Amino acid sequence: MAAPSDEEGAVGPRCHRRSTAMLDVPFLPFCAFLGTLGLLCVAMVGSWCQHWRGGFSLDGSSRTFNWHPVLMVTGLVVLYGAAALVYRIPNTWSGPKLPWKVLHGSLALGAFVLTVLGLAAVFRFHNAQGTPNMYSLHSWMGLATVLLFSCQWAAGFGAFLLPWAPAWLRALYKPIHVFFGSTILMLSVASCVSGINEKLFFSLKNGTTQYKLLPAEAVFANTLGLLILIFGVLVVAALARPSWKRPDSDSPDSRQ
């Protein structure tokens, strides 16, 4: 069999480059779509708790519990995802890094504060109702995610924001920080999705339309879970995309 000519062999790479260019999405429109999706997730979890679960209060009743899913989705998924994408913004690729470090750390800290408040809400509800704490897989996964998140934030603050951290330590810890950033986000998504499913199993049973019959609340909450999952996958995909990564630099500013 005759070997393909240079012209024939070049068809494959040209087609690959053309298909890659067609699939290329600009970063800012992607972020606009992702932000809209994140806001939709927050709005939907708030609507679910307000419309079907009775609203919100701080009296230790089930309405106190309703703060838990809202704060967890807002902090541990949406706000944390925004913090993870700060360094993918093209404006961060030149000039001083310190303002972007502060923004990244502040968004992560805000996500952590909301997460702690969300944990306080569910513990208050359980203690008021005499329900045991930390007995389900969802609770184990959620608490492990929060503990890992707190360690990640503290280590990142010490390595990248404190001025006396040596450059070799930052270079050594940076890939670890990036890896656990994506890991924590996916654990957060898994915790939220499992929590939504657990809440539906507990709520849609005797006295209501059972979960297996797929009432309107189940359809709504299942859709919310899918949107949270899509949000997390898109954030991780953006973090993994080589063309959106901040170029490494050996300048003193990059090692500040």
JSON list of N, CA and C in Angstrom, two decimals, residues 173-218:
[
{"chain": "A", "resi": 173, "resn": "TYR", "atom": "N", "xyz": [4.34, 23.94, 46.94]},
{"chain": "A", "resi": 173, "resn": "TYR", "atom": "CA", "xyz": [2.96, 23.76, 47.38]},
{"chain": "A", "resi": 173, "resn": "TYR", "atom": "C", "xyz": [1.93, 24.11, 46.30]},
{"chain": "A", "resi": 174, "resn": "LYS", "atom": "N", "xyz": [2.31, 24.92, 45.31]},
{"chain": "A", "resi": 174, "resn": "LYS", "atom": "CA", "xyz": [1.34, 25.40, 44.33]},
{"chain": "A", "resi": 174, "resn": "LYS", "atom": "C", "xyz": [0.57, 24.27, 43.63]},
{"chain": "A", "resi": 175, "resn": "PRO", "atom": "N", "xyz": [1.22, 23.24, 43.06]},
{"chain": "A", "resi": 175, "resn": "PRO", "atom": "CA", "xyz": [0.43, 22.18, 42.41]},
{"chain": "A", "resi": 175, "resn": "PRO", "atom": "C", "xyz": [-0.46, 21.42, 43.38]},
{"chain": "A", "resi": 176, "resn": "ILE", "atom": "N", "xyz": [-0.03, 21.30, 44.63]},
{"chain": "A", "resi": 176, "resn": "ILE", "atom": "CA", "xyz": [-0.85, 20.64, 45.65]},
{"chain": "A", "resi": 176, "resn": "ILE", "atom": "C", "xyz": [-2.10, 21.49, 45.92]},
{"chain": "A", "resi": 177, "resn": "HIS", "atom": "N", "xyz": [-1.91, 22.79, 46.02]},
{"chain": "A", "resi": 177, "resn": "HIS", "atom": "CA", "xyz": [-3.02, 23.71, 46.26]},
{"chain": "A", "resi": 177, "resn": "HIS", "atom": "C", "xyz": [-4.03, 23.67, 45.11]},
{"chain": "A", "resi": 178, "resn": "VAL", "atom": "N", "xyz": [-3.53, 23.63, 43.89]},
{"chain": "A", "resi": 178, "resn": "VAL", "atom": "CA", "xyz": [-4.40, 23.58, 42.72]},
{"chain": "A", "resi": 178, "resn": "VAL", "atom": "C", "xyz": [-5.18, 22.26, 42.69]},
{"chain": "A", "resi": 179, "resn": "PHE", "atom": "N", "xyz": [-4.49, 21.16, 42.96]},
{"chain": "A", "resi": 179, "resn": "PHE", "atom": "CA", "xyz": [-5.15, 19.85, 42.94]},
{"chain": "A", "resi": 179, "resn": "PHE", "atom": "C", "xyz": [-6.26, 19.78, 43.98]},
{"chain": "A", "resi": 180, "resn": "PHE", "atom": "N", "xyz": [-5.97, 20.19, 45.21]},
{"chain": "A", "resi": 180, "resn": "PHE", "atom": "CA", "xyz": [-6.99, 20.10, 46.25]},
{"chain": "A", "resi": 180, "resn": "PHE", "atom": "C", "xyz": [-8.09, 21.13, 46.05]},
{"chain": "A", "resi": 181, "resn": "GLY", "atom": "N", "xyz": [-7.81, 22.22, 45.33]},
{"chain": "A", "resi": 181, "resn": "GLY", "atom": "CA", "xyz": [-8.87, 23.15, 45.01]},
{"chain": "A", "resi": 181, "resn": "GLY", "atom": "C", "xyz": [-9.95, 22.50, 44.18]},
{"chain": "A", "resi": 182, "resn": "SER", "atom": "N", "xyz": [-9.55, 21.78, 43.12]},
{"chain": "A", "resi": 182, "resn": "SER", "atom": "CA", "xyz": [-10.53, 21.07, 42.29]},
{"chain": "A", "resi": 182, "resn": "SER", "atom": "C", "xyz": [-11.18, 19.92, 43.05]},
{"chain": "A", "resi": 183, "resn": "THR", "atom": "N", "xyz": [-10.39, 19.23, 43.88]},
{"chain": "A", "resi": 183, "resn": "THR", "atom": "CA", "xyz": [-10.93, 18.11, 44.65]},
{"chain": "A", "resi": 183, "resn": "THR", "atom": "C", "xyz": [-12.01, 18.57, 45.62]},
{"chain": "A", "resi": 184, "resn": "ILE", "atom": "N", "xyz": [-11.75, 19.67, 46.32]},
{"chain": "A", "resi": 184, "resn": "ILE", "atom": "CA", "xyz": [-12.72, 20.19, 47.28]},
{"chain": "A", "resi": 184, "resn": "ILE", "atom": "C", "xyz": [-14.00, 20.62, 46.57]},
{"chain": "A", "resi": 185, "resn": "LEU", "atom": "N", "xyz": [-13.87, 21.23, 45.40]},
{"chain": "A", "resi": 185, "resn": "LEU", "atom": "CA", "xyz": [-15.07, 21.64, 44.66]},
{"chain": "A", "resi": 185, "resn": "LEU", "atom": "C", "xyz": [-15.93, 20.44, 44.29]},
{"chain": "A", "resi": 186, "resn": "MET", "atom": "N", "xyz": [-15.32, 19.38, 43.80]},
{"chain": "A", "resi": 186, "resn": "MET", "atom": "CA", "xyz": [-16.10, 18.20, 43.42]},
{"chain": "A", "resi": 186, "resn": "MET", "atom": "C", "xyz": [-16.69, 17.50, 44.65]},
{"chain": "A", "resi": 187, "resn": "LEU", "atom": "N", "xyz": [-15.96, 17.50, 45.77]},
{"chain": "A", "resi": 187, "resn": "LEU", "atom": "CA", "xyz": [-16.53, 16.96, 47.00]},
{"chain": "A", "resi": 187, "resn": "LEU", "atom": "C", "xyz": [-17.71, 17.80, 47.46]},
{"chain": "A", "resi": 188, "resn": "SER", "atom": "N", "xyz": [-17.60, 19.12, 47.28]},
{"chain": "A", "resi": 188, "resn": "SER", "atom": "CA", "xyz": [-18.71, 20.01, 47.64]},
{"chain": "A", "resi": 188, "resn": "SER", "atom": "C", "xyz": [-19.94, 19.70, 46.80]},
{"chain": "A", "resi": 189, "resn": "VAL", "atom": "N", "xyz": [-19.73, 19.52, 45.51]},
{"chain": "A", "resi": 189, "resn": "VAL", "atom": "CA", "xyz": [-20.86, 19.19, 44.62]},
{"chain": "A", "resi": 189, "resn": "VAL", "atom": "C", "xyz": [-21.48, 17.85, 45.04]},
{"chain": "A", "resi": 190, "resn": "ALA", "atom": "N", "xyz": [-20.64, 16.86, 45.31]},
{"chain": "A", "resi": 190, "resn": "ALA", "atom": "CA", "xyz": [-21.15, 15.56, 45.72]},
{"chain": "A", "resi": 190, "resn": "ALA", "atom": "C", "xyz": [-21.92, 15.66, 47.03]},
{"chain": "A", "resi": 191, "resn": "SER", "atom": "N", "xyz": [-21.43, 16.47, 47.97]},
{"chain": "A", "resi": 191, "resn": "SER", "atom": "CA", "xyz": [-22.12, 16.63, 49.24]},
{"chain": "A", "resi": 191, "resn": "SER", "atom": "C", "xyz": [-23.47, 17.30, 49.05]},
{"chain": "A", "resi": 192, "resn": "CYS", "atom": "N", "xyz": [-23.53, 18.33, 48.21]},
{"chain": "A", "resi": 192, "resn": "CYS", "atom": "CA", "xyz": [-24.79, 19.03, 47.97]},
{"chain": "A", "resi": 192, "resn": "CYS", "atom": "C", "xyz": [-25.80, 18.13, 47.28]},
{"chain": "A", "resi": 193, "resn": "VAL", "atom": "N", "xyz": [-25.37, 17.40, 46.27]},
{"chain": "A", "resi": 193, "resn": "VAL", "atom": "CA", "xyz": [-26.28, 16.52, 45.53]},
{"chain": "A", "resi": 193, "resn": "VAL", "atom": "C", "xyz": [-26.80, 15.41, 46.44]},
{"chain": "A", "resi": 194, "resn": "SER", "atom": "N", "xyz": [-25.92, 14.81, 47.24]},
{"chain": "A", "resi": 194, "resn": "SER", "atom": "CA", "xyz": [-26.37, 13.76, 48.16]},
{"chain": "A", "resi": 194, "resn": "SER", "atom": "C", "xyz": [-27.29, 14.32, 49.23]},
{"chain": "A", "resi": 195, "resn": "GLY", "atom": "N", "xyz": [-27.03, 15.57, 49.66]},
{"chain": "A", "resi": 195, "resn": "GLY", "atom": "CA", "xyz": [-27.91, 16.18, 50.65]},
{"chain": "A", "resi": 195, "resn": "GLY", "atom": "C", "xyz": [-29.29, 16.45, 50.10]},
{"chain": "A", "resi": 196, "resn": "ILE", "atom": "N", "xyz": [-29.38, 16.92, 48.86]},
{"chain": "A", "resi": 196, "resn": "ILE", "atom": "CA", "xyz": [-30.68, 17.13, 48.23]},
{"chain": "A", "resi": 196, "resn": "ILE", "atom": "C", "xyz": [-31.46, 15.82, 48.15]},
{"chain": "A", "resi": 197, "resn": "ASN", "atom": "N", "xyz": [-30.77, 14.77, 47.72]},
{"chain": "A", "resi": 197, "resn": "ASN", "atom": "CA", "xyz": [-31.43, 13.47, 47.60]},
{"chain": "A", "resi": 197, "resn": "ASN", "atom": "C", "xyz": [-31.88, 12.94, 48.96]},
{"chain": "A", "resi": 198, "resn": "GLU", "atom": "N", "xyz": [-31.05, 13.12, 49.97]},
{"chain": "A", "resi": 198, "resn": "GLU", "atom": "CA", "xyz": [-31.40, 12.68, 51.32]},
{"chain": "A", "resi": 198, "resn": "GLU", "atom": "C", "xyz": [-32.62, 13.43, 51.85]},
{"chain": "A", "resi": 199, "resn": "LYS", "atom": "N", "xyz": [-32.65, 14.75, 51.62]},
{"chain": "A", "resi": 199, "resn": "LYS", "atom": "CA", "xyz": [-33.78, 15.55, 52.08]},
{"chain": "A", "resi": 199, "resn": "LYS", "atom": "C", "xyz": [-35.08, 15.12, 51.40]},
{"chain": "A", "resi": 200, "resn": "LEU", "atom": "N", "xyz": [-35.02, 14.79, 50.13]},
{"chain": "A", "resi": 200, "resn": "LEU", "atom": "CA", "xyz": [-36.21, 14.33, 49.42]},
{"chain": "A", "resi": 200, "resn": "LEU", "atom": "C", "xyz": [-36.70, 13.00, 49.98]},
{"chain": "A", "resi": 201, "resn": "PHE", "atom": "N", "xyz": [-35.78, 12.09, 50.29]},
{"chain": "A", "resi": 201, "resn": "PHE", "atom": "CA", "xyz": [-36.18, 10.80, 50.85]},
{"chain": "A", "resi": 201, "resn": "PHE", "atom": "C", "xyz": [-36.85, 10.97, 52.21]},
{"chain": "A", "resi": 202, "resn": "PHE", "atom": "N", "xyz": [-36.31, 11.90, 53.02]},
{"chain": "A", "resi": 202, "resn": "PHE", "atom": "CA", "xyz": [-36.87, 12.12, 54.35]},
{"chain": "A", "resi": 202, "resn": "PHE", "atom": "C", "xyz": [-38.22, 12.83, 54.29]},
{"chain": "A", "resi": 203, "resn": "SER", "atom": "N", "xyz": [-38.40, 13.72, 53.31]},
{"chain": "A", "resi": 203, "resn": "SER", "atom": "CA", "xyz": [-39.58, 14.58, 53.30]},
{"chain": "A", "resi": 203, "resn": "SER", "atom": "C", "xyz": [-40.74, 14.00, 52.51]},
{"chain": "A", "resi": 204, "resn": "LEU", "atom": "N", "xyz": [-40.46, 13.35, 51.39]},
{"chain": "A", "resi": 204, "resn": "LEU", "atom": "CA", "xyz": [-41.52, 12.87, 50.51]},
{"chain": "A", "resi": 204, "resn": "LEU", "atom": "C", "xyz": [-41.82, 11.41, 50.83]},
{"chain": "A", "resi": 205, "resn": "LYS", "atom": "N", "xyz": [-42.64, 11.23, 51.87]},
{"chain": "A", "resi": 205, "resn": "LYS", "atom": "CA", "xyz": [-43.02, 9.86, 52.27]},
{"chain": "A", "resi": 205, "resn": "LYS", "atom": "C", "xyz": [-44.44, 9.92, 52.81]},
{"chain": "A", "resi": 206, "resn": "ASN", "atom": "N", "xyz": [-44.70, 9.38, 53.98]},
{"chain": "A", "resi": 206, "resn": "ASN", "atom": "CA", "xyz": [-46.05, 9.34, 54.52]},
{"chain": "A", "resi": 206, "resn": "ASN", "atom": "C", "xyz": [-46.63, 10.74, 54.68]},
{"chain": "A", "resi": 207, "resn": "GLY", "atom": "N", "xyz": [-47.85, 10.93, 54.21]},
{"chain": "A", "resi": 207, "resn": "GLY", "atom": "CA", "xyz": [-48.51, 12.22, 54.33]},
{"chain": "A", "resi": 207, "resn": "GLY", "atom": "C", "xyz": [-48.27, 13.13, 53.15]},
{"chain": "A", "resi": 208, "resn": "THR", "atom": "N", "xyz": [-47.36, 12.77, 52.28]},
{"chain": "A", "resi": 208, "resn": "THR", "atom": "CA", "xyz": [-47.10, 13.54, 51.06]},
{"chain": "A", "resi": 208, "resn": "THR", "atom": "C", "xyz": [-47.04, 12.58, 49.88]},
{"chain": "A", "resi": 209, "resn": "THR", "atom": "N", "xyz": [-46.95, 13.15, 48.71]},
{"chain": "A", "resi": 209, "resn": "THR", "atom": "CA", "xyz": [-46.74, 12.31, 47.53]},
{"chain": "A", "resi": 209, "resn": "THR", "atom": "C", "xyz": [-45.33, 11.73, 47.59]},
{"chain": "A", "resi": 210, "resn": "GLN", "atom": "N", "xyz": [-45.22, 10.41, 47.54]},
{"chain": "A", "resi": 210, "resn": "GLN", "atom": "CA", "xyz": [-43.94, 9.77, 47.75]},
{"chain": "A", "resi": 210, "resn": "GLN", "atom": "C", "xyz": [-42.94, 10.13, 46.65]},
{"chain": "A", "resi": 211, "resn": "TYR", "atom": "N", "xyz": [-41.67, 10.07, 47.04]},
{"chain": "A", "resi": 211, "resn": "TYR", "atom": "CA", "xyz": [-40.58, 10.43, 46.13]},
{"chain": "A", "resi": 211, "resn": "TYR", "atom": "C", "xyz": [-40.61, 9.59, 44.86]},
{"chain": "A", "resi": 212, "resn": "LYS", "atom": "N", "xyz": [-40.91, 8.30, 45.03]},
{"chain": "A", "resi": 212, "resn": "LYS", "atom": "CA", "xyz": [-40.88, 7.40, 43.87]},
{"chain": "A", "resi": 212, "resn": "LYS", "atom": "C", "xyz": [-41.94, 7.75, 42.84]},
{"chain": "A", "resi": 213, "resn": "LEU", "atom": "N", "xyz": [-42.97, 8.52, 43.23]},
{"chain": "A", "resi": 213, "resn": "LEU", "atom": "CA", "xyz": [-44.00, 8.95, 42.29]},
{"chain": "A", "resi": 213, "resn": "LEU", "atom": "C", "xyz": [-43.63, 10.25, 41.59]},
{"chain": "A", "resi": 214, "resn": "LEU", "atom": "N", "xyz": [-42.50, 10.81, 41.92]},
{"chain": "A", "resi": 214, "resn": "LEU", "atom": "CA", "xyz": [-41.91, 11.98, 41.28]},
{"chain": "A", "resi": 214, "resn": "LEU", "atom": "C", "xyz": [-42.88, 13.18, 41.26]},
{"chain": "A", "resi": 215, "resn": "PRO", "atom": "N", "xyz": [-43.22, 13.70, 42.44]},
{"chain": "A", "resi": 215, "resn": "PRO", "atom": "CA", "xyz": [-44.05, 14.91, 42.48]},
{"chain": "A", "resi": 215, "resn": "PRO", "atom": "C", "xyz": [-43.25, 16.12, 41.99]},
{"chain": "A", "resi": 216, "resn": "ALA", "atom": "N", "xyz": [-43.93, 17.26, 41.90]},
{"chain": "A", "resi": 216, "resn": "ALA", "atom": "CA", "xyz": [-43.29, 18.47, 41.36]},
{"chain": "A", "resi": 216, "resn": "ALA", "atom": "C", "xyz": [-42.05, 18.87, 42.17]},
{"chain": "A", "resi": 217, "resn": "GLU", "atom": "N", "xyz": [-42.11, 18.72, 43.50]},
{"chain": "A", "resi": 217, "resn": "GLU", "atom": "CA", "xyz": [-40.95, 19.07, 44.32]},
{"chain": "A", "resi": 217, "resn": "GLU", "atom": "C", "xyz": [-39.75, 18.21, 43.97]},
{"chain": "A", "resi": 218, "resn": "ALA", "atom": "N", "xyz": [-39.97, 16.93, 43.74]},
{"chain": "A", "resi": 218, "resn": "ALA", "atom": "CA", "xyz": [-38.87, 16.03, 43.40]},
{"chain": "A", "resi": 218, "resn": "ALA", "atom": "C", "xyz": [-38.26, 16.41, 42.05]}
]
